[in-house]
Amino acid sequence: MNKLYPFKRYEKNPILCSDDVPYPCNTVFNAAAYKFQNQYLLLLRIEDLKGHSHLTLAHSDDGYQFKVDSQPWITPSDDPYYEPYERFGVEDPRITLIEDTYYITYTAYGPFGPRVGIGSTKDFVSFERISLATEVDNKDAILFPEKIDGSYAMIDRPGGMGGQMGAIWITYSKDLIHWGRARAILGPAPGWGPSKLGISTPPLKTDRGWFTLYHGVRETASGRLYRIGAMLLDLTDPSRISGYTEHFIFGPEELYERTGDVPNVVFPCGIILESDGTLKMYYGAADTCIAVAEAKLDHILKLCSNRI
Ligand code: BMA
């Protein structure tokens, strides 16, 4: 194993493909992950045959073999407030537990462009929408599991559409509806992820800071290349980076990551930390299937230098 690339892929990857979904669909990718009542849960982004996405749950006892529900769980809303903004789909979910409630952030996609939706559940059966938290041209949003200085905190990715650069920002709210005091955390810079930067997985509290994975995109002569880095944010002021990997730690290598509807994409939306310190990273591969790779959290933390 290359010491700078800590993740080891599960040998039976990919773990979920469209054939594993019990109803017709095009692809299954970019899934949120959580351990709920001793079961591994994935909240899958499934793209239907019209090219619109919805979210469906999959369950597993071991974290590798998942059974996909027979029905979608979160579909575009027909509520007149949400409908115009979710008409083309709901995408790329992430799950954060705050106190006793699981919050799901997702990309609401409609004719005006992508914006951030927030909803919640306590049981992964009922789901209530809370807000469309941003205007358009914003996605990759993730809530912190604790309030910061009395406010909810959310990382998002304004910009980055239509060939523009996108950066990682943080914003705060008292009610998950009205957001403000936004600050940029990390902007694009020449290197492995210069065009679009976005947070990938919900913050995990460690002694050294809030641990997150993020993605960077390099525009190449043959298209975009999505790769993953790790970042630590200051525990009391998460607008400050307290450490990060100067190089990417995971990128497309295997055939199922290199080829598919969108080639050369690895796109994690969920991690699960096991009791022995192993981190399971669930990621969409080439916008076509889902794979899992594992690393020791300590190993990744060692790669996060203290300077940026
Ligand atoms: C991003 C998101 C992801 C997708 C990726 C590659 O902008 O839309 O859902 O995996 O592009 O297509």
PDB file of C-alpha atoms and ligand atoms in Angstrom:
ATOM      1  CA  MET A   1       0.000   0.000   0.000  1.00  0.00           C
ATOM      2  CA  ASN A   2       1.271   3.461  -0.836  1.00  0.00           C
ATOM      3  CA  LYS A   3       1.538   5.164   2.569  1.00  0.00           C
ATOM      4  CA  LEU A   4       0.184   8.404   1.136  1.00  0.00           C
ATOM      5  CA  TYR A   5      -2.933   6.638  -0.157  1.00  0.00           C
ATOM      6  CA  PRO A   6      -4.355   5.099   3.021  1.00  0.00           C
ATOM      7  CA  PHE A   7      -7.571   3.592   1.628  1.00  0.00           C
ATOM      8  CA  LYS A   8      -7.834  -0.048   0.657  1.00  0.00           C
ATOM      9  CA  ARG A   9     -10.725  -0.938  -1.629  1.00  0.00           C
ATOM     10  CA  TYR A  10     -13.074  -3.780  -0.714  1.00  0.00           C
ATOM     11  CA  GLU A  11     -12.101  -6.654  -2.996  1.00  0.00           C
ATOM     12  CA  LYS A  12     -15.698  -7.314  -4.091  1.00  0.00           C
ATOM     13  CA  ASN A  13     -16.357  -3.721  -5.182  1.00  0.00           C
ATOM     14  CA  PRO A  14     -18.612  -2.356  -6.462  1.00  0.00           C
ATOM     15  CA  ILE A  15     -21.061  -3.216  -3.679  1.00  0.00           C
ATOM     16  CA  LEU A  16     -24.202  -1.864  -5.386  1.00  0.00           C
ATOM     17  CA  CYS A  17     -25.128  -1.486  -9.051  1.00  0.00           C
ATOM     18  CA  SER A  18     -28.410  -0.792 -10.842  1.00  0.00           C
ATOM     19  CA  ASP A  19     -29.058  -4.567 -11.032  1.00  0.00           C
ATOM     20  CA  ASP A  20     -29.292  -4.624  -7.218  1.00  0.00           C
ATOM     21  CA  VAL A  21     -32.165  -2.120  -7.215  1.00  0.00           C
ATOM     22  CA  PRO A  22     -35.523  -3.940  -7.210  1.00  0.00           C
ATOM     23  CA  TYR A  23     -37.134  -1.528  -9.677  1.00  0.00           C
ATOM     24  CA  PRO A  24     -35.972  -0.132 -13.030  1.00  0.00           C
ATOM     25  CA  CYS A  25     -33.313   2.589 -12.824  1.00  0.00           C
ATOM     26  CA  ASN A  26     -30.280   3.856 -14.687  1.00  0.00           C
ATOM     27  CA  THR A  27     -27.661   4.121 -11.947  1.00  0.00           C
ATOM     28  CA  VAL A  28     -27.099   4.093  -8.177  1.00  0.00           C
ATOM     29  CA  PHE A  29     -24.308   6.226  -6.668  1.00  0.00           C
ATOM     30  CA  ASN A  30     -23.331   8.949  -4.114  1.00  0.00           C
ATOM     31  CA  ALA A  31     -24.853   7.508  -0.927  1.00  0.00           C
ATOM     32  CA  ALA A  32     -25.040   8.869   2.611  1.00  0.00           C
ATOM     33  CA  ALA A  33     -24.101   6.335   5.291  1.00  0.00           C
ATOM     34  CA  TYR A  34     -25.014   5.841   8.944  1.00  0.00           C
ATOM     35  CA  LYS A  35     -25.091   3.060  11.513  1.00  0.00           C
ATOM     36  CA  PHE A  36     -28.644   3.034  12.845  1.00  0.00           C
ATOM     37  CA  GLN A  37     -29.923   0.486  15.373  1.00  0.00           C
ATOM     38  CA  ASN A  38     -26.899  -1.781  14.702  1.00  0.00           C
ATOM     39  CA  GLN A  39     -27.546  -1.840  10.978  1.00  0.00           C
ATOM     40  CA  TYR A  40     -25.563  -0.144   8.271  1.00  0.00           C
ATOM     41  CA  LEU A  41     -27.795   2.207   6.322  1.00  0.00           C
ATOM     42  CA  LEU A  42     -27.039   3.719   2.958  1.00  0.00           C
ATOM     43  CA  LEU A  43     -29.247   6.437   1.559  1.00  0.00           C
ATOM     44  CA  LEU A  44     -28.706   5.936  -2.151  1.00  0.00           C
ATOM     45  CA  ARG A  45     -28.980   8.419  -4.931  1.00  0.00           C
ATOM     46  CA  ILE A  46     -30.791   6.512  -7.657  1.00  0.00           C
ATOM     47  CA  GLU A  47     -31.106   8.003 -11.101  1.00  0.00           C
ATOM     48  CA  ASP A  48     -34.283   6.865 -12.840  1.00  0.00           C
ATOM     49  CA  LEU A  49     -34.713   6.189 -16.531  1.00  0.00           C
ATOM     50  CA  LYS A  50     -35.750   9.816 -17.161  1.00  0.00           C
ATOM     51  CA  GLY A  51     -32.445  11.019 -15.685  1.00  0.00           C
ATOM     52  CA  HIS A  52     -33.959  12.371 -12.461  1.00  0.00           C
ATOM     53  CA  SER A  53     -32.678  11.279  -9.049  1.00  0.00           C
ATOM     54  CA  HIS A  54     -34.456  10.204  -5.861  1.00  0.00           C
ATOM     55  CA  LEU A  55     -33.225   8.704  -2.587  1.00  0.00           C
ATOM     56  CA  THR A  56     -33.770   5.115  -1.470  1.00  0.00           C
ATOM     57  CA  LEU A  57     -32.575   3.276   1.646  1.00  0.00           C
ATOM     58  CA  ALA A  58     -30.437   0.140   1.633  1.00  0.00           C
ATOM     59  CA  HIS A  59     -29.726  -1.999   4.731  1.00  0.00           C
ATOM     60  CA  SER A  60     -26.853  -4.277   5.705  1.00  0.00           C
ATOM     61  CA  ASP A  61     -25.658  -6.282   8.698  1.00  0.00           C
ATOM     62  CA  ASP A  62     -21.980  -6.294   7.706  1.00  0.00           C
ATOM     63  CA  GLY A  63     -21.431  -3.018   5.829  1.00  0.00           C
ATOM     64  CA  TYR A  64     -20.694  -4.737   2.522  1.00  0.00           C
ATOM     65  CA  GLN A  65     -23.788  -6.625   1.414  1.00  0.00           C
ATOM     66  CA  PHE A  66     -26.761  -4.302   1.142  1.00  0.00           C
ATOM     67  CA  LYS A  67     -30.414  -4.972   0.401  1.00  0.00           C
ATOM     68  CA  VAL A  68     -32.127  -2.094  -1.373  1.00  0.00           C
ATOM     69  CA  ASP A  69     -35.705  -1.162  -0.351  1.00  0.00           C
ATOM     70  CA  SER A  70     -38.401  -1.896  -2.892  1.00  0.00           C
ATOM     71  CA  GLN A  71     -39.654   1.712  -2.839  1.00  0.00           C
ATOM     72  CA  PRO A  72     -37.924   5.118  -3.016  1.00  0.00           C
ATOM     73  CA  TRP A  73     -37.908   7.008   0.308  1.00  0.00           C
ATOM     74  CA  ILE A  74     -37.309  10.666  -0.587  1.00  0.00           C
ATOM     75  CA  THR A  75     -38.656  11.781  -3.948  1.00  0.00           C
ATOM     76  CA  PRO A  76     -38.999  15.294  -5.407  1.00  0.00           C
ATOM     77  CA  SER A  77     -41.624  17.163  -3.403  1.00  0.00           C
ATOM     78  CA  ASP A  78     -45.020  18.153  -4.765  1.00  0.00           C
ATOM     79  CA  ASP A  79     -45.411  20.815  -2.073  1.00  0.00           C
ATOM     80  CA  PRO A  80     -45.844  24.093  -4.039  1.00  0.00           C
ATOM     81  CA  TYR A  81     -42.933  25.717  -2.165  1.00  0.00           C
ATOM     82  CA  TYR A  82     -40.427  22.938  -2.909  1.00  0.00           C
ATOM     83  CA  GLU A  83     -41.717  21.593  -6.230  1.00  0.00           C
ATOM     84  CA  PRO A  84     -40.140  24.169  -8.603  1.00  0.00           C
ATOM     85  CA  TYR A  85     -36.730  23.525  -7.070  1.00  0.00           C
ATOM     86  CA  GLU A  86     -36.853  19.713  -6.892  1.00  0.00           C
ATOM     87  CA  ARG A  87     -38.534  19.087 -10.248  1.00  0.00           C
ATOM     88  CA  PHE A  88     -35.412  17.481 -11.753  1.00  0.00           C
ATOM     89  CA  GLY A  89     -34.482  15.449  -8.697  1.00  0.00           C
ATOM     90  CA  VAL A  90     -33.036  15.170  -5.222  1.00  0.00           C
ATOM     91  CA  GLU A  91     -29.361  14.209  -5.168  1.00  0.00           C
ATOM     92  CA  ASP A  92     -26.223  13.537  -3.122  1.00  0.00           C
ATOM     93  CA  PRO A  93     -27.597  13.154   0.441  1.00  0.00           C
ATOM     94  CA  ARG A  94     -25.556  13.453   3.631  1.00  0.00           C
ATOM     95  CA  ILE A  95     -26.713  12.490   7.141  1.00  0.00           C
ATOM     96  CA  THR A  96     -25.812  14.238  10.407  1.00  0.00           C
ATOM     97  CA  LEU A  97     -27.129  13.261  13.852  1.00  0.00           C
ATOM     98  CA  ILE A  98     -27.802  16.291  16.076  1.00  0.00           C
ATOM     99  CA  GLU A  99     -29.090  15.269  19.503  1.00  0.00           C
ATOM    100  CA  ASP A 100     -31.851  12.727  18.736  1.00  0.00           C
ATOM    101  CA  THR A 101     -32.619  13.756  15.164  1.00  0.00           C
ATOM    102  CA  TYR A 102     -31.023  12.714  11.892  1.00  0.00           C
ATOM    103  CA  TYR A 103     -30.750  15.635   9.495  1.00  0.00           C
ATOM    104  CA  ILE A 104     -30.439  14.985   5.792  1.00  0.00           C
ATOM    105  CA  THR A 105     -28.917  17.599   3.546  1.00  0.00           C
ATOM    106  CA  TYR A 106     -29.347  17.066  -0.183  1.00  0.00           C
ATOM    107  CA  THR A 107     -29.083  18.823  -3.506  1.00  0.00           C
ATOM    108  CA  ALA A 108     -32.487  19.974  -4.736  1.00  0.00           C
ATOM    109  CA  TYR A 109     -32.259  20.204  -8.496  1.00  0.00           C
ATOM    110  CA  GLY A 110     -34.706  22.094 -10.684  1.00  0.00           C
ATOM    111  CA  PRO A 111     -34.915  24.447 -13.651  1.00  0.00           C
ATOM    112  CA  PHE A 112     -33.218  27.261 -11.728  1.00  0.00           C
ATOM    113  CA  GLY A 113     -30.188  25.133 -10.825  1.00  0.00           C
ATOM    114  CA  PRO A 114     -29.068  23.192  -7.757  1.00  0.00           C
ATOM    115  CA  ARG A 115     -29.730  24.414  -4.210  1.00  0.00           C
ATOM    116  CA  VAL A 116     -29.432  22.920  -0.750  1.00  0.00           C
ATOM    117  CA  GLY A 117     -32.388  21.171   0.896  1.00  0.00           C
ATOM    118  CA  ILE A 118     -32.578  20.124   4.562  1.00  0.00           C
ATOM    119  CA  GLY A 119     -34.984  17.646   6.125  1.00  0.00           C
ATOM    120  CA  SER A 120     -35.055  15.383   9.144  1.00  0.00           C
ATOM    121  CA  THR A 121     -36.079  11.999  10.454  1.00  0.00           C
ATOM    122  CA  LYS A 122     -35.919  10.192  13.763  1.00  0.00           C
ATOM    123  CA  ASP A 123     -36.650   6.711  12.474  1.00  0.00           C
ATOM    124  CA  PHE A 124     -35.695   6.556   8.781  1.00  0.00           C
ATOM    125  CA  VAL A 125     -39.386   5.986   8.037  1.00  0.00           C
ATOM    126  CA  SER A 126     -40.946   9.445   8.083  1.00  0.00           C
ATOM    127  CA  PHE A 127     -39.144  12.416   6.548  1.00  0.00           C
ATOM    128  CA  GLU A 128     -39.986  16.080   7.003  1.00  0.00           C
ATOM    129  CA  ARG A 129     -38.574  18.884   4.950  1.00  0.00           C
ATOM    130  CA  ILE A 130     -37.249  21.843   6.943  1.00  0.00           C
ATOM    131  CA  SER A 131     -35.952  24.307   4.380  1.00  0.00           C
ATOM    132  CA  LEU A 132     -34.344  25.115   1.107  1.00  0.00           C
ATOM    133  CA  ALA A 133     -31.376  26.635   2.847  1.00  0.00           C
ATOM    134  CA  THR A 134     -29.588  28.375   0.001  1.00  0.00           C
ATOM    135  CA  GLU A 135     -30.323  29.981  -3.293  1.00  0.00           C
ATOM    136  CA  VAL A 136     -29.198  28.257  -6.487  1.00  0.00           C
ATOM    137  CA  ASP A 137     -25.687  27.302  -7.640  1.00  0.00           C
ATOM    138  CA  ASN A 138     -25.020  25.705  -4.296  1.00  0.00           C
ATOM    139  CA  LYS A 139     -24.572  22.029  -3.338  1.00  0.00           C
ATOM    140  CA  ASP A 140     -22.415  19.653  -1.257  1.00  0.00           C
ATOM    141  CA  ALA A 141     -23.900  20.835   2.038  1.00  0.00           C
ATOM    142  CA  ILE A 142     -23.201  19.150   5.356  1.00  0.00           C
ATOM    143  CA  LEU A 143     -24.336  19.999   8.894  1.00  0.00           C
ATOM    144  CA  PHE A 144     -22.112  19.800  11.959  1.00  0.00           C
ATOM    145  CA  PRO A 145     -23.242  17.290  14.608  1.00  0.00           C
ATOM    146  CA  GLU A 146     -23.038  19.946  17.345  1.00  0.00           C
ATOM    147  CA  LYS A 147     -24.018  23.569  17.515  1.00  0.00           C
ATOM    148  CA  ILE A 148     -21.078  25.948  17.272  1.00  0.00           C
ATOM    149  CA  ASP A 149     -21.359  28.839  19.712  1.00  0.00           C
ATOM    150  CA  GLY A 150     -25.150  28.329  19.949  1.00  0.00           C
ATOM    151  CA  SER A 151     -25.789  28.086  16.191  1.00  0.00           C
ATOM    152  CA  TYR A 152     -26.195  25.271  13.717  1.00  0.00           C
ATOM    153  CA  ALA A 153     -23.243  25.266  11.330  1.00  0.00           C
ATOM    154  CA  MET A 154     -23.286  24.090   7.722  1.00  0.00           C
ATOM    155  CA  ILE A 155     -20.593  23.749   5.104  1.00  0.00           C
ATOM    156  CA  ASP A 156     -21.702  24.316   1.522  1.00  0.00           C
ATOM    157  CA  ARG A 157     -20.301  24.960  -1.934  1.00  0.00           C
ATOM    158  CA  PRO A 158     -21.633  28.112  -3.553  1.00  0.00           C
ATOM    159  CA  GLY A 159     -20.520  28.588  -7.159  1.00  0.00           C
ATOM    160  CA  GLY A 160     -18.717  26.046  -9.292  1.00  0.00           C
ATOM    161  CA  MET A 161     -21.445  25.729 -11.921  1.00  0.00           C
ATOM    162  CA  GLY A 162     -21.045  26.330 -15.655  1.00  0.00           C
ATOM    163  CA  GLY A 163     -17.275  26.017 -15.590  1.00  0.00           C
ATOM    164  CA  GLN A 164     -16.810  28.458 -12.716  1.00  0.00           C
ATOM    165  CA  MET A 165     -14.574  27.764  -9.720  1.00  0.00           C
ATOM    166  CA  GLY A 166     -16.278  26.477  -6.580  1.00  0.00           C
ATOM    167  CA  ALA A 167     -15.050  26.839  -3.008  1.00  0.00           C
ATOM    168  CA  ILE A 168     -15.874  25.407   0.434  1.00  0.00           C
ATOM    169  CA  TRP A 169     -17.760  27.819   2.719  1.00  0.00           C
ATOM    170  CA  ILE A 170     -19.304  27.737   6.179  1.00  0.00           C
ATOM    171  CA  THR A 171     -22.541  29.402   7.238  1.00  0.00           C
ATOM    172  CA  TYR A 172     -24.546  29.559  10.496  1.00  0.00           C
ATOM    173  CA  SER A 173     -28.201  29.496  11.544  1.00  0.00           C
ATOM    174  CA  LYS A 174     -30.367  29.511  14.661  1.00  0.00           C
ATOM    175  CA  ASP A 175     -33.247  27.589  13.049  1.00  0.00           C
ATOM    176  CA  LEU A 176     -31.862  25.665  10.002  1.00  0.00           C
ATOM    177  CA  ILE A 177     -33.918  28.023   7.803  1.00  0.00           C
ATOM    178  CA  HIS A 178     -32.177  31.421   7.854  1.00  0.00           C
ATOM    179  CA  TRP A 179     -28.437  31.300   7.240  1.00  0.00           C
ATOM    180  CA  GLY A 180     -25.706  33.924   7.458  1.00  0.00           C
ATOM    181  CA  ARG A 181     -22.269  34.992   8.706  1.00  0.00           C
ATOM    182  CA  ALA A 182     -20.860  32.981   5.762  1.00  0.00           C
ATOM    183  CA  ARG A 183     -17.113  32.671   5.311  1.00  0.00           C
ATOM    184  CA  ALA A 184     -14.954  30.889   2.772  1.00  0.00           C
ATOM    185  CA  ILE A 185     -12.913  28.018   4.226  1.00  0.00           C
ATOM    186  CA  LEU A 186     -10.930  26.750   1.254  1.00  0.00           C
ATOM    187  CA  GLY A 187     -10.749  28.151  -2.244  1.00  0.00           C
ATOM    188  CA  PRO A 188      -9.493  26.567  -5.438  1.00  0.00           C
ATOM    189  CA  ALA A 189      -5.746  26.715  -6.054  1.00  0.00           C
ATOM    190  CA  PRO A 190      -3.505  25.212  -8.705  1.00  0.00           C
ATOM    191  CA  GLY A 191      -2.841  21.545  -8.046  1.00  0.00           C
ATOM    192  CA  TRP A 192      -4.878  18.366  -7.911  1.00  0.00           C
ATOM    193  CA  GLY A 193      -8.284  19.935  -7.275  1.00  0.00           C
ATOM    194  CA  PRO A 194      -8.173  23.402  -8.715  1.00  0.00           C
ATOM    195  CA  SER A 195     -11.583  23.880 -10.310  1.00  0.00           C
ATOM    196  CA  LYS A 196     -14.288  22.754  -7.876  1.00  0.00           C
ATOM    197  CA  LEU A 197     -13.824  22.078  -4.209  1.00  0.00           C
ATOM    198  CA  GLY A 198     -16.624  20.667  -2.112  1.00  0.00           C
ATOM    199  CA  ILE A 199     -16.982  18.958   1.226  1.00  0.00           C
ATOM    200  CA  SER A 200     -17.738  15.254   0.887  1.00  0.00           C
ATOM    201  CA  THR A 201     -18.509  13.700   4.270  1.00  0.00           C
ATOM    202  CA  PRO A 202     -20.081  14.951   7.517  1.00  0.00           C
ATOM    203  CA  PRO A 203     -17.668  16.229  10.192  1.00  0.00           C
ATOM    204  CA  LEU A 204     -16.405  13.659  12.686  1.00  0.00           C
ATOM    205  CA  LYS A 205     -15.116  14.985  16.016  1.00  0.00           C
ATOM    206  CA  THR A 206     -11.482  14.068  16.774  1.00  0.00           C
ATOM    207  CA  ASP A 207      -8.924  15.446  19.263  1.00  0.00           C
ATOM    208  CA  ARG A 208      -7.290  17.327  16.409  1.00  0.00           C
ATOM    209  CA  GLY A 209     -10.426  18.935  15.025  1.00  0.00           C
ATOM    210  CA  TRP A 210     -13.494  18.158  12.927  1.00  0.00           C
ATOM    211  CA  PHE A 211     -12.381  15.544  10.419  1.00  0.00           C
ATOM    212  CA  THR A 212     -13.912  15.688   6.939  1.00  0.00           C
ATOM    213  CA  LEU A 213     -13.172  14.353   3.500  1.00  0.00           C
ATOM    214  CA  TYR A 214     -13.494  16.773   0.620  1.00  0.00           C
ATOM    215  CA  HIS A 215     -13.288  16.529  -3.144  1.00  0.00           C
ATOM    216  CA  GLY A 216     -11.319  18.483  -5.667  1.00  0.00           C
ATOM    217  CA  VAL A 217     -11.749  18.505  -9.402  1.00  0.00           C
ATOM    218  CA  ARG A 218      -9.060  18.845 -11.992  1.00  0.00           C
ATOM    219  CA  GLU A 219     -10.098  19.785 -15.524  1.00  0.00           C
ATOM    220  CA  THR A 220      -8.083  17.727 -17.987  1.00  0.00           C
ATOM    221  CA  ALA A 221      -7.952  17.432 -21.771  1.00  0.00           C
ATOM    222  CA  SER A 222     -10.229  14.390 -21.477  1.00  0.00           C
ATOM    223  CA  GLY A 223     -12.655  15.697 -18.902  1.00  0.00           C
ATOM    224  CA  ARG A 224     -12.953  16.132 -15.151  1.00  0.00           C
ATOM    225  CA  LEU A 225     -11.046  14.118 -12.577  1.00  0.00           C
ATOM    226  CA  TYR A 226     -12.644  13.924  -9.084  1.00  0.00           C
ATOM    227  CA  ARG A 227     -10.296  13.116  -6.199  1.00  0.00           C
ATOM    228  CA  ILE A 228     -10.434  13.161  -2.410  1.00  0.00           C
ATOM    229  CA  GLY A 229      -8.436  14.912   0.305  1.00  0.00           C
ATOM    230  CA  ALA A 230      -8.833  15.076   4.105  1.00  0.00           C
ATOM    231  CA  MET A 231      -9.225  18.201   6.190  1.00  0.00           C
ATOM    232  CA  LEU A 232      -9.415  19.101   9.877  1.00  0.00           C
ATOM    233  CA  LEU A 233     -11.413  22.109  11.018  1.00  0.00           C
ATOM    234  CA  ASP A 234     -10.866  23.846  14.325  1.00  0.00           C
ATOM    235  CA  LEU A 235     -13.243  22.470  16.972  1.00  0.00           C
ATOM    236  CA  THR A 236     -14.384  25.843  18.290  1.00  0.00           C
ATOM    237  CA  ASP A 237     -14.053  27.877  15.094  1.00  0.00           C
ATOM    238  CA  PRO A 238     -14.625  25.489  12.155  1.00  0.00           C
ATOM    239  CA  SER A 239     -14.149  28.288   9.636  1.00  0.00           C
ATOM    240  CA  ARG A 240     -10.421  27.728  10.366  1.00  0.00           C
ATOM    241  CA  ILE A 241      -8.575  24.795   8.853  1.00  0.00           C
ATOM    242  CA  SER A 242      -6.329  23.195  11.440  1.00  0.00           C
ATOM    243  CA  GLY A 243      -4.784  20.581   9.168  1.00  0.00           C
ATOM    244  CA  TYR A 244      -5.130  19.082   5.743  1.00  0.00           C
ATOM    245  CA  THR A 245      -3.573  16.717   3.242  1.00  0.00           C
ATOM    246  CA  GLU A 246      -1.581  18.623   0.682  1.00  0.00           C
ATOM    247  CA  HIS A 247      -2.001  15.777  -1.792  1.00  0.00           C
ATOM    248  CA  PHE A 248      -5.099  13.794  -2.658  1.00  0.00           C
ATOM    249  CA  ILE A 249      -5.471  10.547  -0.709  1.00  0.00           C
ATOM    250  CA  PHE A 250      -7.915   8.740  -2.992  1.00  0.00           C
ATOM    251  CA  GLY A 251      -8.691   8.944  -6.698  1.00  0.00           C
ATOM    252  CA  PRO A 252     -10.099   6.919  -9.593  1.00  0.00           C
ATOM    253  CA  GLU A 253      -7.963   3.854 -10.384  1.00  0.00           C
ATOM    254  CA  GLU A 254     -10.215   0.832 -10.847  1.00  0.00           C
ATOM    255  CA  LEU A 255     -12.238   0.215 -13.990  1.00  0.00           C
ATOM    256  CA  TYR A 256     -15.548   0.873 -12.181  1.00  0.00           C
ATOM    257  CA  GLU A 257     -14.214   4.323 -11.157  1.00  0.00           C
ATOM    258  CA  ARG A 258     -12.641   5.064 -14.526  1.00  0.00           C
ATOM    259  CA  THR A 259     -15.624   4.141 -16.707  1.00  0.00           C
ATOM    260  CA  GLY A 260     -19.365   4.735 -16.406  1.00  0.00           C
ATOM    261  CA  ASP A 261     -21.840   7.545 -17.030  1.00  0.00           C
ATOM    262  CA  VAL A 262     -19.298  10.112 -15.773  1.00  0.00           C
ATOM    263  CA  PRO A 263     -15.793   8.660 -16.004  1.00  0.00           C
ATOM    264  CA  ASN A 264     -13.036   9.288 -13.446  1.00  0.00           C
ATOM    265  CA  VAL A 265     -15.268  10.120 -10.487  1.00  0.00           C
ATOM    266  CA  VAL A 266     -14.983   8.947  -6.893  1.00  0.00           C
ATOM    267  CA  PHE A 267     -17.594  10.775  -4.811  1.00  0.00           C
ATOM    268  CA  PRO A 268     -18.018   9.842  -1.110  1.00  0.00           C
ATOM    269  CA  CYS A 269     -21.048  11.166   0.779  1.00  0.00           C
ATOM    270  CA  GLY A 270     -20.755   9.021   3.909  1.00  0.00           C
ATOM    271  CA  ILE A 271     -18.244   7.477   6.292  1.00  0.00           C
ATOM    272  CA  ILE A 272     -18.734   5.078   9.195  1.00  0.00           C
ATOM    273  CA  LEU A 273     -16.094   4.830  11.922  1.00  0.00           C
ATOM    274  CA  GLU A 274     -15.833   1.316  13.384  1.00  0.00           C
ATOM    275  CA  SER A 275     -14.866   0.731  17.031  1.00  0.00           C
ATOM    276  CA  ASP A 276     -11.347  -0.439  16.023  1.00  0.00           C
ATOM    277  CA  GLY A 277     -10.608   2.902  14.321  1.00  0.00           C
ATOM    278  CA  THR A 278     -11.324   1.704  10.776  1.00  0.00           C
ATOM    279  CA  LEU A 279     -13.111   4.201   8.614  1.00  0.00           C
ATOM    280  CA  LYS A 280     -15.444   2.856   5.955  1.00  0.00           C
ATOM    281  CA  MET A 281     -15.825   5.328   3.105  1.00  0.00           C
ATOM    282  CA  TYR A 282     -18.835   4.756   0.835  1.00  0.00           C
ATOM    283  CA  TYR A 283     -18.469   6.432  -2.524  1.00  0.00           C
ATOM    284  CA  GLY A 284     -20.156   6.736  -5.862  1.00  0.00           C
ATOM    285  CA  ALA A 285     -17.945   5.464  -8.674  1.00  0.00           C
ATOM    286  CA  ALA A 286     -18.228   7.067 -12.121  1.00  0.00           C
ATOM    287  CA  ASP A 287     -21.809   8.190 -11.240  1.00  0.00           C
ATOM    288  CA  THR A 288     -22.812   4.583 -11.944  1.00  0.00           C
ATOM    289  CA  CYS A 289     -22.321   2.336  -8.903  1.00  0.00           C
ATOM    290  CA  ILE A 290     -21.339   2.345  -5.207  1.00  0.00           C
ATOM    291  CA  ALA A 291     -18.090   1.099  -3.716  1.00  0.00           C
ATOM    292  CA  VAL A 292     -16.484   1.026  -0.277  1.00  0.00           C
ATOM    293  CA  ALA A 293     -12.868   1.521   0.800  1.00  0.00           C
ATOM    294  CA  GLU A 294     -11.328   1.359   4.273  1.00  0.00           C
ATOM    295  CA  ALA A 295      -8.509   3.151   6.077  1.00  0.00           C
ATOM    296  CA  LYS A 296      -7.415   3.654   9.663  1.00  0.00           C
ATOM    297  CA  LEU A 297      -8.566   7.084  10.810  1.00  0.00           C
ATOM    298  CA  ASP A 298      -5.227   7.551  12.625  1.00  0.00           C
ATOM    299  CA  HIS A 299      -3.355   6.953   9.409  1.00  0.00           C
ATOM    300  CA  ILE A 300      -5.313   9.688   7.610  1.00  0.00           C
ATOM    301  CA  LEU A 301      -4.906  12.069  10.562  1.00  0.00           C
ATOM    302  CA  LYS A 302      -1.127  11.591  10.361  1.00  0.00           C
ATOM    303  CA  LEU A 303      -1.268  12.735   6.745  1.00  0.00           C
ATOM    304  CA  CYS A 304      -3.017  15.988   7.734  1.00  0.00           C
ATOM    305  CA  SER A 305      -0.206  18.474   8.169  1.00  0.00           C
ATOM    306  CA  ASN A 306      -0.688  21.344  10.582  1.00  0.00           C
ATOM    307  CA  ARG A 307      -0.081  23.962   7.973  1.00  0.00           C
ATOM    308  CA  ILE A 308      -2.172  24.865   4.986  1.00  0.00           C
TER     309      ILE A 308
HETATM  310  C1  BMA B   1     -20.961  16.772  -9.015  1.00  0.00           C
HETATM  311  C2  BMA B   1     -22.233  16.220  -8.420  1.00  0.00           C
HETATM  312  C3  BMA B   1     -22.110  14.751  -8.145  1.00  0.00           C
HETATM  313  C4  BMA B   1     -21.472  13.990  -9.269  1.00  0.00           C
HETATM  314  C5  BMA B   1     -20.254  14.706  -9.795  1.00  0.00           C
HETATM  315  C6  BMA B   1     -19.662  14.033 -11.020  1.00  0.00           C
HETATM  316  O1  BMA B   1     -21.130  18.100  -9.403  1.00  0.00           O
HETATM  317  O2  BMA B   1     -23.300  16.429  -9.320  1.00  0.00           O
HETATM  318  O3  BMA B   1     -23.396  14.246  -7.972  1.00  0.00           O
HETATM  319  O4  BMA B   1     -21.056  12.740  -8.791  1.00  0.00           O
HETATM  320  O5  BMA B   1     -20.594  16.029 -10.126  1.00  0.00           O
HETATM  321  O6  BMA B   1     -20.595  13.997 -12.066  1.00  0.00           O
END
